């Protein structure tokens, strides 16, 4: 049976708890050992002092080595032992015969320790040994007479030394208290640490982070846009396949300054200013790209920046396809609405038995629609523009306005260097602006005029409406982003987009709106245009 997988917070808490437990346990053992050594040294010094005192006593010096001397020496030794608290005091002659011992039956017997030799040779020292009463520290001091010139015996003073386990047992309550307190503090600290780590990781488990990282990498690589990210030091942290293709670099650029492979990059400027830049065109390695750059913030501090790059050629192709589809969808919607009205009219004439009028009506509307469709397909060779004009024609009918498409209009070729998407944006927004203007005047005066003519060398187009006109004050602001005289939402971008797209191809736009007169927009776009990088 597989063990349940522990969460990161639980792992951190358990590991921290175990580390605290081990640290406290090891610290306790080390401290007890240190105390044991200190106690042993202190007891050694005390026993040596007692042994020296006894060795200098006249009664000891005069009776050691003499028959019956134990009767005098034993009481002195026992009295001293009891008053000082040592385990034993043994006084020996030069033959290692005991003259005193805590166990009186052993008096007269031979000393059994193996560490006596140096003491019989007139040496003073401490010894650690396993004696009859257990492990002990004992002091050996020679007994001398004749002003210290002749040795007559040895004084041995011993004190039993407790083992580490005995010390642990003696202080077990203190150990339990310290260990318990340490574990409680460690547990609280480990839980706090686990919580902080989880918060720093957005409460994600390691496997979730790995999964998100793999997903992020997969998304970055699968995107059709190039992505480059830098840190606060302007060093590249992320660059996906599409970005490497656009810039002509490999993965070795990761970790290097972004200026190294893109001297003109604006990503560093975004990092310093904190201001995002959107839909900015640049030419990189001969390819026109559209880029967006935004700063990366953490706790109101800029910690990096990221840029996305899209090949504008691909964008223009997609925009062209989308615009064409939208134009035809709009045209179909308008045609469906208009045809329903026409069918209702025909049905009414038939119910009134006005059969000839019904036939005449059918022929008229069919001829009008066929004529317009034929004209657009013959003179406007791009399906996106043709669909756009057809849709705007129907849109005008919905507004009870008239869209007059000059029959001298002709666009057999698109000017060199001009994307069809630019023309769609310019024409679509100018016509929509004109229809919006005439919708505010009374019926019968709602008229929009459209003319276009061009080839590879360039084109000109004109949009004229019978709306309310544009004052001189407003005329200065109509191309500003967000400016509008209509209070409806999603307004204020149409003419701004017109101006921006015309500037991209080095074209120009003229606006005429005399007081009480028609408003005219004229656009001139030359051919053989090179895109302007920014």
Short mmCIF file of C-alpha atoms in Angstrom, two decimals, residues 323 327 384-393 419-435 449-453 460-464 494-502 521-524:
data_model
loop_
_atom_site.label_atom_id
_atom_site.label_comp_id
_atom_site.label_asym_id
_atom_site.label_seq_id
_atom_site.Cartn_x
_atom_site.Cartn_y
_atom_site.Cartn_z
CA UNK A 323 -11.83 42.31 -42.15
CA UNK A 327 -17.41 42.94 -44.22
CA UNK A 384 -12.03 42.95 -48.50
CA UNK A 385 -12.71 46.45 -49.82
CA UNK A 386 -15.57 45.29 -52.04
CA UNK A 387 -17.24 43.55 -49.12
CA UNK A 388 -16.65 46.57 -46.91
CA UNK A 389 -18.31 48.94 -49.39
CA UNK A 390 -21.22 46.57 -49.91
CA UNK A 391 -21.73 46.35 -46.16
CA UNK A 392 -21.56 50.13 -45.70
CA UNK A 393 -24.06 50.54 -48.56
CA UNK A 419 -1.11 46.61 -46.83
CA UNK A 420 -4.75 46.16 -47.70
CA UNK A 421 -5.55 46.15 -43.97
CA UNK A 422 -4.46 49.81 -43.81
CA UNK A 423 -6.93 50.75 -46.57
CA UNK A 424 -9.70 48.77 -44.89
CA UNK A 425 -9.12 50.60 -41.60
CA UNK A 426 -8.96 54.02 -43.26
CA UNK A 427 -11.99 53.58 -45.56
CA UNK A 428 -14.09 51.73 -43.00
CA UNK A 429 -13.61 54.35 -40.29
CA UNK A 430 -14.11 57.32 -42.63
CA UNK A 431 -17.38 55.87 -43.95
CA UNK A 432 -18.58 54.94 -40.47
CA UNK A 433 -17.74 58.44 -39.24
CA UNK A 434 -19.65 59.97 -42.18
CA UNK A 435 -22.71 57.74 -41.66
CA UNK A 449 -20.32 60.39 -51.15
CA UNK A 450 -17.39 58.02 -51.73
CA UNK A 451 -14.68 58.04 -54.39
CA UNK A 452 -11.46 56.07 -54.76
CA UNK A 453 -8.90 55.77 -57.51
CA UNK A 460 -6.52 59.00 -53.52
CA UNK A 461 -9.91 58.68 -51.92
CA UNK A 462 -12.61 61.06 -50.85
CA UNK A 463 -15.44 60.75 -48.34
CA UNK A 464 -17.98 63.57 -48.19
CA UNK A 494 -11.95 55.81 -35.51
CA UNK A 495 -10.26 58.95 -36.82
CA UNK A 496 -7.25 58.32 -34.57
CA UNK A 497 -6.76 54.97 -36.32
CA UNK A 498 -7.22 56.68 -39.70
CA UNK A 499 -4.46 59.19 -38.96
CA UNK A 500 -2.11 56.58 -37.50
CA UNK A 501 -2.45 54.21 -40.45
CA UNK A 502 -2.01 57.01 -42.97
CA UNK A 521 -12.03 64.00 -46.02
CA UNK A 522 -9.42 63.53 -48.75
CA UNK A 523 -6.67 60.95 -48.36
CA UNK A 524 -3.53 60.65 -50.49
#
